[in-house]
Amino acid sequence: MTSRSLLHWLWLFVVPLSVAMVIFFTFINPGTPVQGITILWFVTFCPGMSLVPLFQLKHFIIEATLIIAMSLSIDAIVVVISLYSRHWSPFTTLWVLITLCLIGSLLQLRQRLANM
Amino acid sequence: MRVRLTKFSAEQEQDLHDISLINTANTSIIGTAMIDKHAIADIPTIHMPILSKTAVDQESLTQLDTLIDTALYLAPFGAFLAWCLSLQAINIRQMNDLGLVSVFPPLLLGTIVFITACFCILLYRKRIRISALCVYFALLIIMLYGVNTLIEEMPRFASVYKHAGYTEYIMRTGTVDPTLTAYFSWPGFFSLSAFITKIAGYLDILNFATWAPIFYNIFYFGPLYMLFTSFTNNKRIVYLAIWLFYLTNWVGQDYYSPQGLCFFLYLTMIAILLKWFKTSPHAGPNSSVRCSPKLPFLTGLYRWLTAPDPLTEPLQLRQRYTLIVCVIVIFAFVVFSHQLTPFFTILSVFALVLCRRCSLWWLPLLMTVMTVLWIVFMSQSFLAGHASDVFSGFQLSTSLSENVTSRVAGDAQHLFITRMRLVMSLFVWGCACVGGFLRWRRGYQDATIILLALTPFLLFVIQPYGGEMLLRAYLFSQPSMVFLIATLLHDVPLLKKNSWRVAANICLCLLLLGGFCLTRYGNENMDYMTNDEVAGVRHLYSIAPAHSLLLGAWDGAPWQQQDLEKYVTATLPRPSLHPQDGAVDFSHAIATGDTNSIIKYIQFRYPKQGNVYMLFTRSQKVMFTSMAGFPPSAFDHLENNIATSGHFTLIYSNPDARIYQFLPQGGTR
């Protein structure tokens, strides 16, 4: 396994790990300073990180750029939908994003296994 | 026949690499770049010297080279340490209207100069060390854009506090009310902000908003890299252009704001389009358009504009579709987050498509439809009140007046800063023009870069945007401008020797750095907020009953950060909250300290307002004296007259904020 493919496998597990941390620090043990950092990390990177590696662009800076742009866009679209549909609930929105992230991670896992 | 072997510098090798790509027969794939010889037919033939193998051989590095490389690795850390130590010497309270530069210790400026010089040396070493460059970029961003965060007590800039108020409203009510503020017609950024603040467990955005400039500028690195690598294969030009971007980004739109984030999204969209969706080099000039023999200039211009870019990236069909979806999703976020960025994006994409630089001909149409639909259906209340402003046609004279003439006002130091901003902008644009001209002379087809540099200025002609359009046009044209500046010294024939080129780059960077320090930090005395000011405003909100009138003595106070809908907020420069009242001018009253007209106005305009409070803060006073052109003592004189008028009573005071309550019938309380 090359260092590049190892990195991609590692990326695959960053999203579930981040989701676990978000659930722990937001719902199980809230109120710590880590909660803010974890949430900022999650919303800035995770939705994109579960999606962009599927494109297989194979360039770190380009993938990182798209990850941030797509993460914030997906977050905002989900949030605005909840706002205009008069179902504003940040924690429900967070669960929607977590679900999207996990679906993306599963798709990545399937893609990796198919390519092996 | 004698063959002369020439040893080349690394940069020359990069040029030769570009040229060898150009001269490759038919279509060849080298790395990830696909080059077609038909696409680069206009590039002049350049004599191909024979490369010496030793030039690219890693092992040829001497011990001295290794020593220099190690020193260049360690230098930024040393500079950063010295920079951190120098922060302790800053006494921000002694700042004058020249901004932060007036209190910067020489060591702090010296470390930034040092790191810039080291960067230029590192850039022109035989081998580009990406890891070292990344360290330089990270430290530069912290040093240039994090200095305010590290030395100031509270988040800077009055607008950040308004943005905190919009976010707080959404967090509290779960809705938006477009009648309260135009920003609620484009709530994407603020609703995202409310969502993040709530689930992160923060009370307001002020906990993290102060870090926005650092994060935004880190975000900008990626799309700038994508964009510049779509312009050239020469990594030295790419990294130098990014460095120059950070040295020229003085407009300060990277505070916690929708436009700061949307600029990142704009760059990302344009970078995706130019990286993967350029018109195929096989396409050639559009033969369906006949060029008039009577207008040879137009024929040449047309050919130059529509000549395909040689640098294209191969893309699978599946990747193509997913990237298109990405662009649409990102643009959707931009459409409902900011009123201006969609138009910059549409103009740029439209120009690229019109000149056959981008193959997605339908994309500007889709973007226009998305934007129009949002404006028509979702921002009706804004449109109802501002239709005449939006659809007023060409307003060049108004734009010039609001963006340039009226801004060159205020006290001597502020005037100097304003003029420096004009000089800096003209210098950047001038250097870019020279760089573009030199590239054109060398045969480069830079239509894409020129189009992206010029299209933002179309909006300046159409819409003054409250005197801020030129700033925005500067920002959106900046990536292309800095790329052309980066090529400037690369293309000067006199600078063939690497050492000369390094020296010239250091001089250029230091010149821009000097301009940056004055222009970026020049308004800091106004934008800086103290703990006492924010504490005063918080006290005001804690005592003022709902529906009170909060009257600011001048613009610039850190208020409106909470309970947006519960209070009527106005300032003396903009006292009228009702457009039908027409303009109310308190200039004379302020200049002469005449409080009667202010009192009469409050009694007439707000007779039903149970409680009226007047706020005086440090930042208001600085803005008043530096920008308004009134004598420095006028603000204190006005406050003194308010205090002794008998119609106001002082109810709160700290060194940076005073709150007076209005007594409708006069007398004491």
CSV table of C-alpha atoms in Angstrom, one decimal, chain B residues 210-633:
chain,number,residue,atom,x,y,z
B,210,THR,CA,-12.2,37.6,15.8
B,211,TRP,CA,-10.3,34.7,14.1
B,212,ALA,CA,-12.1,35.1,10.8
B,213,PRO,CA,-9.3,37.0,8.9
B,214,ILE,CA,-6.8,34.2,9.6
B,215,PHE,CA,-9.1,31.4,8.6
B,216,TYR,CA,-10.5,33.2,5.5
B,217,ASN,CA,-7.0,33.9,4.3
B,218,ILE,CA,-5.9,30.3,4.9
B,219,PHE,CA,-9.0,29.2,2.9
B,220,TYR,CA,-8.0,31.6,0.0
B,221,PHE,CA,-4.7,29.7,-0.5
B,222,GLY,CA,-6.3,26.6,-2.0
B,223,PRO,CA,-8.4,28.3,-4.8
B,224,LEU,CA,-5.6,30.7,-5.5
B,225,TYR,CA,-3.2,27.8,-6.0
B,226,MET,CA,-5.8,26.1,-8.3
B,227,LEU,CA,-6.4,29.3,-10.2
B,228,PHE,CA,-2.7,30.1,-10.8
B,229,THR,CA,-1.8,26.6,-11.7
B,230,SER,CA,-4.4,26.8,-14.4
B,231,PHE,CA,-2.6,29.9,-15.7
B,232,THR,CA,1.0,28.5,-15.7
B,233,ASN,CA,3.1,25.4,-15.0
B,234,ASN,CA,5.8,27.6,-13.4
B,235,LYS,CA,5.4,26.9,-9.7
B,236,ARG,CA,7.6,29.8,-8.8
B,237,ILE,CA,5.2,32.3,-10.4
B,238,VAL,CA,2.3,30.5,-8.7
B,239,TYR,CA,3.8,30.8,-5.2
B,240,LEU,CA,5.0,34.3,-5.7
B,241,ALA,CA,1.5,35.4,-6.9
B,242,ILE,CA,-0.1,33.9,-3.8
B,243,TRP,CA,2.5,35.7,-1.6
B,244,LEU,CA,1.7,38.9,-3.5
B,245,PHE,CA,-2.0,38.4,-3.0
B,246,TYR,CA,-1.4,38.4,0.8
B,247,LEU,CA,0.7,41.5,0.5
B,248,THR,CA,-1.9,43.4,-1.4
B,249,ASN,CA,-5.1,42.3,0.2
B,250,TRP,CA,-5.6,45.5,2.1
B,251,VAL,CA,-9.3,46.0,1.5
B,252,GLY,CA,-10.2,44.2,4.7
B,253,GLN,CA,-13.3,42.4,3.5
B,254,ASP,CA,-12.0,39.2,5.3
B,255,TYR,CA,-13.6,40.1,8.7
B,256,TYR,CA,-16.5,37.9,9.9
B,257,SER,CA,-18.8,38.7,7.0
B,258,PRO,CA,-20.7,37.0,4.1
B,259,GLN,CA,-18.5,38.7,1.5
B,260,GLY,CA,-15.3,37.3,3.1
B,261,LEU,CA,-16.6,33.8,2.8
B,262,CYS,CA,-18.3,34.3,-0.6
B,263,PHE,CA,-15.0,35.6,-2.0
B,264,PHE,CA,-13.5,32.2,-1.2
B,265,LEU,CA,-16.4,30.5,-2.8
B,266,TYR,CA,-16.1,32.7,-5.9
B,267,LEU,CA,-12.4,31.8,-6.2
B,268,THR,CA,-13.2,28.1,-5.8
B,269,MET,CA,-15.9,28.2,-8.6
B,270,ILE,CA,-13.7,30.1,-11.0
B,271,ALA,CA,-10.7,27.8,-10.2
B,272,ILE,CA,-12.9,24.7,-10.9
B,273,LEU,CA,-14.0,26.2,-14.2
B,274,LEU,CA,-10.5,27.1,-15.3
B,275,LYS,CA,-8.9,24.0,-14.1
B,276,TRP,CA,-11.2,21.5,-15.7
B,277,PHE,CA,-13.7,23.2,-18.0
B,278,LYS,CA,-11.6,25.2,-20.4
B,279,THR,CA,-12.6,25.1,-24.0
B,280,SER,CA,-10.8,22.3,-25.7
B,281,PRO,CA,-7.5,23.3,-27.3
B,282,HIS,CA,-8.7,21.5,-30.4
B,283,ALA,CA,-11.5,24.0,-30.8
B,284,GLY,CA,-9.5,26.8,-32.4
B,285,PRO,CA,-10.8,30.2,-33.2
B,286,ASN,CA,-14.5,30.5,-34.0
B,287,SER,CA,-14.7,30.4,-37.7
B,288,SER,CA,-18.4,31.2,-37.8
B,289,VAL,CA,-17.7,34.9,-37.1
B,290,ARG,CA,-16.3,36.8,-40.0
B,291,CYS,CA,-13.8,39.4,-39.3
B,292,SER,CA,-13.9,42.6,-41.2
B,293,PRO,CA,-10.8,43.3,-43.2
B,294,LYS,CA,-11.4,47.0,-42.5
B,295,LEU,CA,-11.0,46.5,-38.8
B,296,PRO,CA,-7.8,44.5,-38.4
B,297,PHE,CA,-7.4,45.5,-34.8
B,298,LEU,CA,-10.7,44.0,-33.9
B,299,THR,CA,-9.8,40.8,-35.8
B,300,GLY,CA,-6.6,40.5,-33.8
B,301,LEU,CA,-8.4,41.2,-30.6
B,302,TYR,CA,-11.0,38.6,-31.4
B,303,ARG,CA,-8.4,36.0,-32.2
B,304,TRP,CA,-6.5,36.9,-29.0
B,305,LEU,CA,-9.7,36.7,-26.9
B,306,THR,CA,-10.9,33.4,-28.3
B,307,ALA,CA,-7.5,31.6,-28.5
B,308,PRO,CA,-7.8,28.5,-26.3
B,309,ASP,CA,-5.7,28.0,-23.3
B,310,PRO,CA,-3.0,25.4,-23.7
B,311,LEU,CA,-3.1,24.2,-20.1
B,312,THR,CA,-6.0,21.8,-19.7
B,313,GLU,CA,-6.5,19.0,-17.2
B,314,PRO,CA,-7.9,15.6,-18.3
B,315,LEU,CA,-11.2,14.7,-16.6
B,316,GLN,CA,-13.3,11.6,-16.6
B,317,LEU,CA,-17.0,12.0,-17.5
B,318,ARG,CA,-18.1,11.1,-14.0
B,319,GLN,CA,-15.7,13.6,-12.5
B,320,ARG,CA,-17.0,16.2,-14.9
B,321,TYR,CA,-20.6,15.8,-13.8
B,322,THR,CA,-19.8,15.8,-10.1
B,323,LEU,CA,-17.7,18.9,-10.4
B,324,ILE,CA,-20.5,20.7,-12.3
B,325,VAL,CA,-22.8,19.8,-9.4
B,326,CYS,CA,-20.2,21.2,-7.0
B,327,VAL,CA,-20.1,24.5,-8.8
B,328,ILE,CA,-24.0,24.7,-8.8
B,329,VAL,CA,-24.2,23.8,-5.1
B,330,ILE,CA,-21.5,26.4,-4.2
B,331,PHE,CA,-23.2,29.0,-6.3
B,332,ALA,CA,-26.5,28.3,-4.6
B,333,PHE,CA,-24.9,29.1,-1.3
B,334,VAL,CA,-23.5,32.3,-2.7
B,335,VAL,CA,-26.9,33.3,-4.1
B,336,PHE,CA,-28.6,33.2,-0.8
B,337,SER,CA,-25.7,34.5,1.2
B,338,HIS,CA,-24.6,37.8,-0.4
B,339,GLN,CA,-26.2,40.3,-2.6
B,340,LEU,CA,-23.1,41.2,-4.7
B,341,THR,CA,-21.0,38.1,-5.1
B,342,PRO,CA,-23.4,36.4,-7.5
B,343,PHE,CA,-23.1,39.3,-9.9
B,344,PHE,CA,-19.3,39.2,-9.8
B,345,THR,CA,-19.5,35.4,-10.5
B,346,ILE,CA,-22.0,35.7,-13.3
B,347,LEU,CA,-20.0,38.5,-15.0
B,348,SER,CA,-16.8,36.5,-14.8
B,349,VAL,CA,-18.3,33.3,-16.0
B,350,PHE,CA,-20.2,35.1,-18.7
B,351,ALA,CA,-17.0,36.7,-19.9
B,352,LEU,CA,-15.2,33.4,-19.9
B,353,VAL,CA,-18.0,31.7,-21.9
B,354,LEU,CA,-18.4,34.6,-24.3
B,355,CYS,CA,-14.7,34.6,-25.1
B,356,ARG,CA,-14.7,30.8,-25.4
B,357,ARG,CA,-12.5,30.3,-22.4
B,358,CYS,CA,-15.0,28.0,-20.7
B,359,SER,CA,-16.9,25.2,-22.3
B,360,LEU,CA,-20.0,25.3,-20.0
B,361,TRP,CA,-22.0,27.8,-22.2
B,362,TRP,CA,-25.2,27.2,-20.2
B,363,LEU,CA,-23.7,27.9,-16.8
B,364,PRO,CA,-24.0,31.8,-16.8
B,365,LEU,CA,-27.6,31.4,-17.9
B,366,LEU,CA,-28.3,29.0,-15.1
B,367,MET,CA,-26.5,31.3,-12.6
B,368,THR,CA,-28.5,34.3,-13.8
B,369,VAL,CA,-31.8,32.4,-13.5
B,370,MET,CA,-30.9,31.2,-9.9
B,371,THR,CA,-30.0,34.8,-8.9
B,372,VAL,CA,-33.0,36.4,-10.5
B,373,LEU,CA,-35.4,33.8,-9.0
B,374,TRP,CA,-33.9,34.5,-5.5
B,375,ILE,CA,-34.2,38.2,-5.8
B,376,VAL,CA,-37.7,38.1,-7.2
B,377,PHE,CA,-39.2,35.6,-4.8
B,378,MET,CA,-37.1,35.8,-1.7
B,379,SER,CA,-35.9,39.4,-1.4
B,380,GLN,CA,-39.1,41.2,-2.4
B,381,SER,CA,-39.0,43.5,0.7
B,382,PHE,CA,-35.5,44.6,-0.2
B,383,LEU,CA,-36.4,45.1,-3.8
B,384,ALA,CA,-39.5,47.2,-2.9
B,385,GLY,CA,-37.4,49.7,-1.0
B,386,HIS,CA,-34.4,49.8,-3.2
B,387,ALA,CA,-35.6,49.2,-6.7
B,388,SER,CA,-34.5,52.6,-7.9
B,389,ASP,CA,-31.0,52.0,-6.5
B,390,VAL,CA,-30.7,48.6,-8.1
B,391,PHE,CA,-32.0,49.4,-11.5
B,392,SER,CA,-30.7,52.9,-12.0
B,393,GLY,CA,-28.5,52.0,-14.9
B,394,PHE,CA,-25.0,53.4,-15.5
B,395,GLN,CA,-23.8,55.5,-12.6
B,396,LEU,CA,-20.2,56.1,-13.4
B,397,SER,CA,-20.1,59.7,-12.0
B,398,THR,CA,-22.0,58.6,-8.8
B,399,SER,CA,-19.6,55.7,-8.4
B,400,LEU,CA,-16.6,57.8,-8.8
B,401,SER,CA,-18.0,60.4,-6.4
B,402,GLU,CA,-19.0,57.9,-3.7
B,403,ASN,CA,-16.0,55.5,-4.1
B,404,VAL,CA,-13.2,58.0,-4.6
B,405,THR,CA,-13.9,61.7,-4.1
B,406,SER,CA,-16.1,61.5,-1.0
B,407,ARG,CA,-13.6,59.1,0.6
B,408,VAL,CA,-10.7,61.5,0.3
B,409,ALA,CA,-11.8,63.5,3.3
B,410,GLY,CA,-11.1,63.9,7.0
B,411,ASP,CA,-8.1,64.9,9.1
B,412,ALA,CA,-4.5,65.0,7.7
B,413,GLN,CA,-3.5,61.5,8.8
B,414,HIS,CA,-6.7,59.9,7.5
B,415,LEU,CA,-6.3,61.8,4.3
B,416,PHE,CA,-2.8,60.4,4.0
B,417,ILE,CA,-4.0,56.8,4.5
B,418,THR,CA,-6.8,57.3,2.0
B,419,ARG,CA,-4.4,58.7,-0.6
B,420,MET,CA,-2.0,55.8,0.1
B,421,ARG,CA,-4.9,53.4,-0.6
B,422,LEU,CA,-5.4,55.1,-4.0
B,423,VAL,CA,-1.7,55.0,-4.7
B,424,MET,CA,-1.4,51.3,-3.7
B,425,SER,CA,-4.4,50.4,-5.9
B,426,LEU,CA,-3.0,52.3,-8.8
B,427,PHE,CA,0.5,50.8,-8.2
B,428,VAL,CA,-0.9,47.2,-8.2
B,429,TRP,CA,-3.0,47.8,-11.3
B,430,GLY,CA,0.0,49.6,-13.0
B,431,CYS,CA,2.4,46.7,-12.3
B,432,ALA,CA,-0.2,44.3,-13.5
B,433,CYS,CA,-0.6,46.2,-16.7
B,434,VAL,CA,3.2,46.2,-17.3
B,435,GLY,CA,3.3,42.5,-16.5
B,436,GLY,CA,0.5,41.7,-18.8
B,437,PHE,CA,2.1,43.8,-21.6
B,438,LEU,CA,5.4,42.0,-21.2
B,439,ARG,CA,3.7,38.6,-21.4
B,440,TRP,CA,1.7,39.8,-24.4
B,441,ARG,CA,5.0,40.8,-26.1
B,442,ARG,CA,6.4,37.3,-25.4
B,443,GLY,CA,3.4,35.8,-27.1
B,444,TYR,CA,1.4,34.5,-24.1
B,445,GLN,CA,-2.4,34.2,-24.6
B,446,ASP,CA,-3.6,35.7,-21.4
B,447,ALA,CA,-7.1,36.5,-22.3
B,448,THR,CA,-8.5,34.5,-19.4
B,449,ILE,CA,-6.4,36.4,-16.9
B,450,ILE,CA,-7.2,39.8,-18.4
B,451,LEU,CA,-10.9,39.0,-18.5
B,452,LEU,CA,-11.0,38.1,-14.8
B,453,ALA,CA,-9.0,41.2,-14.0
B,454,LEU,CA,-11.3,43.6,-15.8
B,455,THR,CA,-14.8,42.2,-15.5
B,456,PRO,CA,-15.2,43.2,-11.8
B,457,PHE,CA,-14.9,46.8,-12.8
B,458,LEU,CA,-18.1,46.6,-14.9
B,459,LEU,CA,-20.1,46.5,-11.7
B,460,PHE,CA,-18.3,49.7,-10.5
B,461,VAL,CA,-19.7,51.5,-13.6
B,462,ILE,CA,-23.2,50.2,-12.9
B,463,GLN,CA,-23.6,50.4,-9.1
B,464,PRO,CA,-21.7,52.5,-6.5
B,465,TYR,CA,-22.8,50.2,-3.7
B,466,GLY,CA,-22.7,52.9,-1.1
B,467,GLY,CA,-19.1,53.9,-1.9
B,468,GLU,CA,-17.8,50.4,-1.5
B,469,MET,CA,-17.9,49.0,-5.1
B,470,LEU,CA,-14.3,50.0,-6.0
B,471,LEU,CA,-13.1,48.1,-2.9
B,472,ARG,CA,-15.0,45.1,-4.0
B,473,ALA,CA,-13.9,45.4,-7.6
B,474,TYR,CA,-10.3,45.6,-6.4
B,475,LEU,CA,-10.7,42.5,-4.3
B,476,PHE,CA,-12.3,40.4,-7.1
B,477,SER,CA,-9.7,41.5,-9.7
B,478,GLN,CA,-6.8,41.1,-7.3
B,479,PRO,CA,-6.0,37.4,-8.1
B,480,SER,CA,-5.5,38.1,-11.8
B,481,MET,CA,-3.6,41.4,-11.0
B,482,VAL,CA,-1.2,39.7,-8.6
B,483,PHE,CA,-0.6,36.9,-11.1
B,484,LEU,CA,0.5,39.4,-13.7
B,485,ILE,CA,2.7,41.2,-11.2
B,486,ALA,CA,4.3,37.9,-10.3
B,487,THR,CA,5.2,37.4,-13.9
B,488,LEU,CA,6.5,41.0,-14.2
B,489,LEU,CA,9.9,40.3,-12.8
B,490,HIS,CA,10.0,36.9,-14.4
B,491,ASP,CA,9.6,38.4,-17.8
B,492,VAL,CA,12.0,41.3,-17.5
B,493,PRO,CA,14.8,40.5,-19.9
B,494,LEU,CA,17.3,42.5,-17.8
B,495,LEU,CA,16.9,40.1,-14.9
B,496,LYS,CA,18.4,37.0,-16.3
B,497,LYS,CA,20.6,36.2,-13.4
B,498,ASN,CA,18.8,34.5,-10.5
B,499,SER,CA,20.4,36.8,-7.9
B,500,TRP,CA,19.1,39.9,-9.7
B,501,ARG,CA,15.7,38.4,-9.9
B,502,VAL,CA,15.7,37.5,-6.2
B,503,ALA,CA,16.8,41.1,-5.3
B,504,ALA,CA,14.2,42.6,-7.6
B,505,ASN,CA,11.4,40.4,-6.1
B,506,ILE,CA,12.5,41.3,-2.6
B,507,CYS,CA,12.3,45.0,-3.5
B,508,LEU,CA,8.9,44.6,-5.0
B,509,CYS,CA,7.6,42.6,-2.1
B,510,LEU,CA,8.9,45.1,0.4
B,511,LEU,CA,7.4,48.0,-1.5
B,512,LEU,CA,4.0,46.2,-1.4
B,513,LEU,CA,4.5,45.3,2.2
B,514,GLY,CA,5.1,48.9,3.1
B,515,GLY,CA,1.9,49.9,1.3
B,516,PHE,CA,0.0,47.0,2.9
B,517,CYS,CA,1.0,48.1,6.5
B,518,LEU,CA,-0.3,51.6,5.9
B,519,THR,CA,-3.4,50.7,3.9
B,520,ARG,CA,-4.6,47.6,5.7
B,521,TYR,CA,-4.0,48.9,9.3
B,522,GLY,CA,-4.7,52.6,8.5
B,523,ASN,CA,-8.3,52.6,9.8
B,524,GLU,CA,-7.5,50.6,12.8
B,525,ASN,CA,-8.0,53.4,15.3
B,526,MET,CA,-11.7,53.5,14.1
B,527,ASP,CA,-12.1,49.8,13.8
B,528,TYR,CA,-10.5,48.9,17.2
B,529,MET,CA,-13.0,48.2,20.0
B,530,THR,CA,-12.3,48.3,23.6
B,531,ASN,CA,-13.7,46.2,26.5
B,532,ASP,CA,-15.1,49.4,28.0
B,533,GLU,CA,-17.0,50.3,24.8
B,534,VAL,CA,-18.5,46.9,24.5
B,535,ALA,CA,-19.3,46.9,28.2
B,536,GLY,CA,-21.1,50.2,27.8
B,537,VAL,CA,-23.2,49.0,25.0
B,538,ARG,CA,-24.1,45.8,26.9
B,539,HIS,CA,-25.1,47.9,29.8
B,540,LEU,CA,-27.3,50.0,27.5
B,541,TYR,CA,-29.1,46.8,26.3
B,542,SER,CA,-29.5,45.7,29.8
B,543,ILE,CA,-31.4,48.8,31.0
B,544,ALA,CA,-33.2,50.0,27.9
B,545,PRO,CA,-36.8,48.8,27.7
B,546,ALA,CA,-38.1,47.4,24.5
B,547,HIS,CA,-39.0,50.0,21.8
B,548,SER,CA,-36.5,52.5,23.1
B,549,LEU,CA,-34.8,54.8,20.7
B,550,LEU,CA,-31.0,54.3,20.8
B,551,LEU,CA,-29.3,57.3,19.2
B,552,GLY,CA,-25.6,57.1,18.5
B,553,ALA,CA,-23.7,60.4,18.4
B,554,TRP,CA,-21.8,59.1,15.4
B,555,ASP,CA,-21.3,55.9,13.4
B,556,GLY,CA,-18.8,53.2,14.5
B,557,ALA,CA,-20.2,52.0,17.9
B,558,PRO,CA,-20.1,48.3,18.6
B,559,TRP,CA,-23.8,47.9,18.9
B,560,GLN,CA,-26.9,46.2,17.5
B,561,GLN,CA,-25.4,42.9,18.7
B,562,GLN,CA,-28.6,41.8,20.3
B,563,ASP,CA,-32.4,42.2,20.3
B,564,LEU,CA,-32.4,43.7,16.8
B,565,GLU,CA,-36.2,44.0,16.6
B,566,LYS,CA,-36.7,45.4,20.0
B,567,TYR,CA,-35.0,48.8,19.6
B,568,VAL,CA,-35.1,51.7,17.1
B,569,THR,CA,-31.5,52.5,16.3
B,570,ALA,CA,-30.2,55.6,14.6
B,571,THR,CA,-27.2,57.8,14.5
B,572,LEU,CA,-26.8,61.6,14.1
B,573,PRO,CA,-25.2,61.2,10.6
B,574,ARG,CA,-28.1,59.0,9.6
B,575,PRO,CA,-30.9,60.1,11.9
B,576,SER,CA,-33.9,59.4,9.7
B,577,LEU,CA,-35.3,55.9,9.8
B,578,HIS,CA,-38.1,56.8,7.5
B,579,PRO,CA,-37.2,57.4,3.9
B,580,GLN,CA,-40.3,59.6,3.4
B,581,ASP,CA,-38.8,62.2,5.8
B,582,GLY,CA,-36.0,63.0,3.3
B,583,ALA,CA,-32.5,63.8,4.3
B,584,VAL,CA,-32.0,65.3,7.8
B,585,ASP,CA,-28.7,67.1,8.1
B,586,PHE,CA,-27.2,67.6,11.6
B,587,SER,CA,-23.8,68.6,10.3
B,588,HIS,CA,-24.2,72.2,11.3
B,589,ALA,CA,-25.6,71.3,14.7
B,590,ILE,CA,-22.7,68.9,15.3
B,591,ALA,CA,-20.1,71.3,14.2
B,592,THR,CA,-21.5,74.1,16.4
B,593,GLY,CA,-22.6,72.0,19.3
B,594,ASP,CA,-26.2,73.1,18.8
B,595,THR,CA,-28.3,70.5,20.6
B,596,ASN,CA,-31.6,72.2,20.2
B,597,SER,CA,-32.2,70.9,16.7
B,598,ILE,CA,-31.3,67.4,17.9
B,599,ILE,CA,-33.8,67.7,20.8
B,600,LYS,CA,-36.5,69.1,18.6
B,601,TYR,CA,-36.0,66.3,16.1
B,602,ILE,CA,-36.3,63.6,18.8
B,603,GLN,CA,-39.4,65.2,20.2
B,604,PHE,CA,-41.0,65.6,16.8
B,605,ARG,CA,-39.9,62.4,15.1
B,606,TYR,CA,-40.2,60.0,18.1
B,607,PRO,CA,-42.9,61.4,20.3
B,608,LYS,CA,-44.1,57.9,21.2
B,609,GLN,CA,-40.7,56.6,22.0
B,610,GLY,CA,-40.9,56.1,25.7
B,611,ASN,CA,-37.2,56.0,26.3
B,612,VAL,CA,-34.5,57.7,24.3
B,613,TYR,CA,-30.8,57.0,25.0
B,614,MET,CA,-27.8,58.6,23.5
B,615,LEU,CA,-24.5,56.8,23.2
B,616,PHE,CA,-21.0,58.3,23.0
B,617,THR,CA,-18.1,56.0,22.5
B,618,ARG,CA,-14.3,56.2,21.8
B,619,SER,CA,-14.6,54.6,18.3
B,620,GLN,CA,-17.4,57.1,17.4
B,621,LYS,CA,-15.2,60.0,18.4
B,622,VAL,CA,-12.2,58.6,16.4
B,623,MET,CA,-14.5,58.2,13.3
B,624,PHE,CA,-15.9,61.6,13.8
B,625,THR,CA,-12.6,63.4,14.0
B,626,SER,CA,-10.7,61.3,11.4
B,627,MET,CA,-13.4,60.9,8.7
B,628,ALA,CA,-16.0,63.6,9.0
B,629,GLY,CA,-13.7,66.6,8.7
B,630,PHE,CA,-15.0,68.3,11.8
B,631,PRO,CA,-12.6,69.9,14.3
B,632,PRO,CA,-11.3,67.4,16.9
B,633,SER,CA,-12.9,69.2,19.7
